[in-house]
CSV table of C-alpha atoms in Angstrom, one decimal:
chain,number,residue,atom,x,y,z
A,29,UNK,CA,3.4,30.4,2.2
A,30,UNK,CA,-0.4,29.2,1.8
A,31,UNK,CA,1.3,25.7,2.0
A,32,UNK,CA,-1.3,22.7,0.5
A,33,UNK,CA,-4.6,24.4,-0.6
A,34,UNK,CA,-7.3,22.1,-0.9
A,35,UNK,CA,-10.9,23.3,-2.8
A,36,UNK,CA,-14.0,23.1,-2.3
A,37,UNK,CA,-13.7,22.0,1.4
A,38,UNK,CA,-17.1,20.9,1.1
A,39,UNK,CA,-19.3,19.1,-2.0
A,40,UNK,CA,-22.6,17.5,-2.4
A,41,UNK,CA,-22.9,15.4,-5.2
A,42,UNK,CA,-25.8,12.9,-6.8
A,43,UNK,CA,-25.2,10.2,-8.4
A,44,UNK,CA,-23.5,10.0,-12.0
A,45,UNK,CA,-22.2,13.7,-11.4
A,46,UNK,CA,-18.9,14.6,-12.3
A,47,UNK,CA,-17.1,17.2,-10.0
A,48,UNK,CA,-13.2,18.3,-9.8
A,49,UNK,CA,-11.8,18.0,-6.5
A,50,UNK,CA,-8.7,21.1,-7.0
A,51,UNK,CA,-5.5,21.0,-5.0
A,52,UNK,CA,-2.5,23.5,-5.3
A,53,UNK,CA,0.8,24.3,-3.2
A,54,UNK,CA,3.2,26.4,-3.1
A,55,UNK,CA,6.5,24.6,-1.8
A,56,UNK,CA,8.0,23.6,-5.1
A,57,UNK,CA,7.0,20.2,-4.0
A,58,UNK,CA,7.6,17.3,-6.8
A,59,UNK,CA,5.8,14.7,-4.9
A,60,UNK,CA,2.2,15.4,-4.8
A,61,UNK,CA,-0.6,12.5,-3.9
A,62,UNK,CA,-4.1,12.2,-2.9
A,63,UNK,CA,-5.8,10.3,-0.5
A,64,UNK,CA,-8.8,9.3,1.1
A,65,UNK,CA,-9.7,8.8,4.4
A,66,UNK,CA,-13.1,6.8,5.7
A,67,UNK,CA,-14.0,5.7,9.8
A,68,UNK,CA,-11.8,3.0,10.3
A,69,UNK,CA,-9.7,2.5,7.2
A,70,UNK,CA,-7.3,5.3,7.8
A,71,UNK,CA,-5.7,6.9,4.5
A,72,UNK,CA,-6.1,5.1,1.3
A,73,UNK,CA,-3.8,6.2,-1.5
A,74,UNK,CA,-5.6,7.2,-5.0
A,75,UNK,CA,-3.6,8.5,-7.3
A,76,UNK,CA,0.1,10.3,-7.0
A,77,UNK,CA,2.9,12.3,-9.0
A,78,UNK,CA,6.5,12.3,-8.9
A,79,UNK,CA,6.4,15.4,-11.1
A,80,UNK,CA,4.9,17.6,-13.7
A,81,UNK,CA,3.4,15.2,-16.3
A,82,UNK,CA,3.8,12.0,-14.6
A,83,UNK,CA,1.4,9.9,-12.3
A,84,UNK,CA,0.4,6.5,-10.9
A,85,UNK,CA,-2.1,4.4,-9.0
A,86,UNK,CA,-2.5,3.8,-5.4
A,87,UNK,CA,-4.2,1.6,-3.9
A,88,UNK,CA,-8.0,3.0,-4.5
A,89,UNK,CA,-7.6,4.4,-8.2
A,90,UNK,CA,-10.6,3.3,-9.8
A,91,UNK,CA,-13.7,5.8,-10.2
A,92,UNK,CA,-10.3,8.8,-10.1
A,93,UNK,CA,-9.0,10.5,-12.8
A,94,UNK,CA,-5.6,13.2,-11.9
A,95,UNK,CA,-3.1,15.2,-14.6
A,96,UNK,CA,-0.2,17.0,-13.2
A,97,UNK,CA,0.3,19.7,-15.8
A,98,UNK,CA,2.1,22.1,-13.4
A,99,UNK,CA,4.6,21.3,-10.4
A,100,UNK,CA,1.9,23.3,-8.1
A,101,UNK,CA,-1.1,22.3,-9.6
A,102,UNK,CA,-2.6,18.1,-8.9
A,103,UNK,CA,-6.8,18.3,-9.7
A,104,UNK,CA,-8.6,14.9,-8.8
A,105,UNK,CA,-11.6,14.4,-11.0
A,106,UNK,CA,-14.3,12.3,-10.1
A,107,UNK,CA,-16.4,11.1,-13.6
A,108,UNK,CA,-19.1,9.8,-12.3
A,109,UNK,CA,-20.0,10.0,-8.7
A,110,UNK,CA,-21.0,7.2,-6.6
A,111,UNK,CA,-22.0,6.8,-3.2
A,112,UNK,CA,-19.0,4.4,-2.3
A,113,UNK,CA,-17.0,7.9,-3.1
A,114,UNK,CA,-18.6,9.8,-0.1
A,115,UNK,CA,-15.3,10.5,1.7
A,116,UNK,CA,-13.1,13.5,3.1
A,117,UNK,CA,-10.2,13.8,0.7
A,118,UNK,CA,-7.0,15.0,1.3
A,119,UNK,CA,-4.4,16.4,-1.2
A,120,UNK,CA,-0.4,15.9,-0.1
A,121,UNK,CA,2.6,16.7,-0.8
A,122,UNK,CA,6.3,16.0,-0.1
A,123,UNK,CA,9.9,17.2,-1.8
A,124,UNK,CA,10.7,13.7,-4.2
A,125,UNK,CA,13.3,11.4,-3.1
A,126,UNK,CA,17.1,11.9,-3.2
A,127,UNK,CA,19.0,15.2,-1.5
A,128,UNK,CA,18.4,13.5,2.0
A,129,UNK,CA,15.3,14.1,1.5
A,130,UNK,CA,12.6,11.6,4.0
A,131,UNK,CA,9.6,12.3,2.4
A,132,UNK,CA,6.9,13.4,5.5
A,133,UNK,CA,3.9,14.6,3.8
A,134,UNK,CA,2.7,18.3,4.0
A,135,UNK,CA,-1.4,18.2,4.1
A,136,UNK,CA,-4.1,20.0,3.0
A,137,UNK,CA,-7.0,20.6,5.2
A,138,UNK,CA,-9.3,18.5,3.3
A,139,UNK,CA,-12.6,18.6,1.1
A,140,UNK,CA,-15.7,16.6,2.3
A,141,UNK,CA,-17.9,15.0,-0.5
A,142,UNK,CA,-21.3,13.4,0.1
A,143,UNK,CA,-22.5,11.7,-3.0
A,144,UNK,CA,-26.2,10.6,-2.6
B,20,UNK,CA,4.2,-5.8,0.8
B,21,UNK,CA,4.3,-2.9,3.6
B,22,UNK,CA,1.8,-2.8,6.3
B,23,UNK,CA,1.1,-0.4,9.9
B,24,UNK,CA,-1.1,-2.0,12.2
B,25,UNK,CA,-2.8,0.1,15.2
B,26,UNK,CA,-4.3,-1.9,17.3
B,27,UNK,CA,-6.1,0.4,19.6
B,28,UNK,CA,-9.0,2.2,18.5
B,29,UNK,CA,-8.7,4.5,21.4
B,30,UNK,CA,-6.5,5.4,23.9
B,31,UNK,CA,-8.1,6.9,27.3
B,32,UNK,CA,-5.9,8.2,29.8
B,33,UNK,CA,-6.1,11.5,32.7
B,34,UNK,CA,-4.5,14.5,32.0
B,35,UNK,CA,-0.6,14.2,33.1
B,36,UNK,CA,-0.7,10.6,33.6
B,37,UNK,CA,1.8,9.3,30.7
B,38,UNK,CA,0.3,8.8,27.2
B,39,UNK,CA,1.5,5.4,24.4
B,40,UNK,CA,0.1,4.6,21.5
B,41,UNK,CA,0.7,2.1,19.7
B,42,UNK,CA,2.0,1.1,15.9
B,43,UNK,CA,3.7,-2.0,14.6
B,44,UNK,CA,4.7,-2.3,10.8
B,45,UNK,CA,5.8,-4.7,8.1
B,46,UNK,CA,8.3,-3.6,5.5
B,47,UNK,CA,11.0,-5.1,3.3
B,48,UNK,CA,14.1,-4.0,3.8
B,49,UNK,CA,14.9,-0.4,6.2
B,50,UNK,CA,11.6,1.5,7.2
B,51,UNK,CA,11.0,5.2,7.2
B,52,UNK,CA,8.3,5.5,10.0
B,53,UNK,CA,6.2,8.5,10.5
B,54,UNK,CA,3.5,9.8,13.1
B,55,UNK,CA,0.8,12.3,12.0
B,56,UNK,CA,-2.0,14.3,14.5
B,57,UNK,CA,-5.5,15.1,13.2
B,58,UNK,CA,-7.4,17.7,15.2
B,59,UNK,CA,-11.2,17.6,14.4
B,60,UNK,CA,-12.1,18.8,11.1
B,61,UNK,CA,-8.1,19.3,9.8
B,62,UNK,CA,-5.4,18.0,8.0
B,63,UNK,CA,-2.8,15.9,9.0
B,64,UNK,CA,0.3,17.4,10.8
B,65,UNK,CA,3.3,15.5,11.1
B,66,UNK,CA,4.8,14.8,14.6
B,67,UNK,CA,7.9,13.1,14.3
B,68,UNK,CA,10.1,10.7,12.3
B,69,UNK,CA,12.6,7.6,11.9
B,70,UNK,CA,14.7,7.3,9.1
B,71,UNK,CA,18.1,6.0,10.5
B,72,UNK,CA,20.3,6.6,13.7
B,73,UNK,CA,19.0,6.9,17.7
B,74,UNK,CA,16.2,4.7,18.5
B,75,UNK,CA,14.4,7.1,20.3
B,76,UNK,CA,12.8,9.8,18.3
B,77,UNK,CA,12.1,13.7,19.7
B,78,UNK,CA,9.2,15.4,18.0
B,79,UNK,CA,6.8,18.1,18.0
B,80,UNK,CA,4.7,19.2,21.4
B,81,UNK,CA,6.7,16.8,23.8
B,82,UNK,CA,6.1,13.8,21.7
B,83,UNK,CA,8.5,11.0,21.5
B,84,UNK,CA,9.1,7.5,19.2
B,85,UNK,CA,10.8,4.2,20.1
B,86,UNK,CA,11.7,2.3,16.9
B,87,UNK,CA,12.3,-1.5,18.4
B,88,UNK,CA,13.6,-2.9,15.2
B,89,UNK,CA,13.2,-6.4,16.7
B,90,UNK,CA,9.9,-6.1,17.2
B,91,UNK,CA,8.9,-4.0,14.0
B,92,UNK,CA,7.5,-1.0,16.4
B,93,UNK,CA,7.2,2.0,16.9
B,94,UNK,CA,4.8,3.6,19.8
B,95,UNK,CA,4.1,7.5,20.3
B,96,UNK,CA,5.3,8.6,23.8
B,97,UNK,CA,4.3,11.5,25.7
B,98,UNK,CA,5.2,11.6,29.2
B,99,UNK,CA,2.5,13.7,30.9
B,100,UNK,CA,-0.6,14.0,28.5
B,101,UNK,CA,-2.8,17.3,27.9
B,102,UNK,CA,-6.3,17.6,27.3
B,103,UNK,CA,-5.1,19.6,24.1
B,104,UNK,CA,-3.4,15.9,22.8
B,105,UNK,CA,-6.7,15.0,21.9
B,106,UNK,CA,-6.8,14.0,18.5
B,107,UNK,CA,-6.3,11.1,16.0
B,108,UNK,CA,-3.3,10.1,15.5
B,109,UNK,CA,-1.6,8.4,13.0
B,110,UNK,CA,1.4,5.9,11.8
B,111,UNK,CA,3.0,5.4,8.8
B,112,UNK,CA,5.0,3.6,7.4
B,113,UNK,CA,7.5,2.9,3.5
B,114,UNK,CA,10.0,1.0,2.9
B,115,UNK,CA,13.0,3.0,2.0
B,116,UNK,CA,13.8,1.7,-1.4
B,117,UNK,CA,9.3,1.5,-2.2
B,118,UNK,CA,8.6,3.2,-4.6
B,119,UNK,CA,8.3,7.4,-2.8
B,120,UNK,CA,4.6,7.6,-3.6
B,121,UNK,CA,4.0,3.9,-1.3
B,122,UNK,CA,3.5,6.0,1.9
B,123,UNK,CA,1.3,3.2,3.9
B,124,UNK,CA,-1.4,4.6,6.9
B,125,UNK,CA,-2.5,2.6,9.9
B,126,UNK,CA,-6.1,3.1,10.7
B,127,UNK,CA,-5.3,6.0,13.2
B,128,UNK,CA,-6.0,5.6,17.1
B,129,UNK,CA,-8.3,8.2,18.3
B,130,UNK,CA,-6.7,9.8,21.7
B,131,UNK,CA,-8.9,10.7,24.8
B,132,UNK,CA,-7.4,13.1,27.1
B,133,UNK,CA,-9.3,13.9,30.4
B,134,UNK,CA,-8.7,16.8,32.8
């Protein structure tokens, strides 16, 4: 198993650019989420899915759009870069509740974006 | 609303001397506490967990977790360090009837091992 596969592991933007971050595993994972991680602030939840067709906010949605049209697939797309969205972003995921299950978080390996 | 504080930034210590580091949290109700390692340039690997049962916690590379339910913590034990724990390591924290997606982060406490 490839596990959480994370593309493109690295992205230079500028400003007003739109870009897809892509995220895909192969678990059979329900939950999938993204995050954000910046010096100091730890992770920062963007967006997340319980499940093919659903999603919700986290804390940091604004400036991210994400669609879960497939259990493996969970894209976050950026509409118009900024420079507050220079971050490295990490795609999770984690079987949904219920079943026993606890819910730790399998990561990807991350994608870097520099927006200037 | 649920919250991890880590209040060290970084943790120094010499190689086999013991190795804590540190995580409080604020949740209602029962918490499900986590700890994740980040090596440089990786994801985030999960180490160990709490959901229910034995306060102390066995994990992945020699790691150990205390949950202290009276004094809403949980610190990372190891008790002889390697210059391979280097990393960043982080606590987190959810409530167990939060919504699943609510999966709150501390800030992460970067670990210094020296041989």
């Amino acid at each position: 198993n490839a596990g959480v596969t994370q593309t493109p592991k690295f992205q230079v933007l500028k400003t007003g650019q739109s870009m897809t971050l892509q995220c895909a595993q192969d678990m059979n994972h329900e939950y999938m989420s993204w995050y954000r991680q910046d010096p100091g602030m730890g992770l920062r939840l963007i967006h997340y899915s319980v499940g093919a067709g659903i999603t919700d906010q986290g804390e940091v949605p604004n400036g991210y759009n994400v669609s879960r049209s497939t259990t493996e697939d969970f894209p976050l797309r950026l509409l118009s870069a900024a420079p507050s969205q220079t971050s490295v972003y990490f795609c999770a995921s984690s079987y949904s509740r219920g079943g026993g299950n606890t819910g730790e978080l399998f990561f990807g390996e991350g994608s870097r974006l520099t927006v200037l | 609303a649920q919250s991890v504080a880590q209040p060290e930034d970084q943790v120094n210590v010499a190689e086999g001397n013991p190795l804590t580091v540190k995580c409080t949290y604020s949740v209602s109700g029962n918490p499900y506490l986590f700890w994740y390692v980040q090596y440089p340039n990786r994801g985030l690997q999960f180490l160990l967990k709490y959901i229910t049962g034995d306060n102390l916690v066995k994990g992945s590379y020699g790691f150990e977790a205390e949950f202290n339910k009276s004094q809403t913590s949980f610190h990372l034990k190891k008790p002889s360090a390697l210059v391979s724990d280097s990393a960043l390591y982080f606590c987190a924290v959810r409530g167990a009837t939060d919504s699943w997606g609510k999966l709150q982060f501390g800030a992460g406490t970067q670990v210094v091992v020296t041989p």
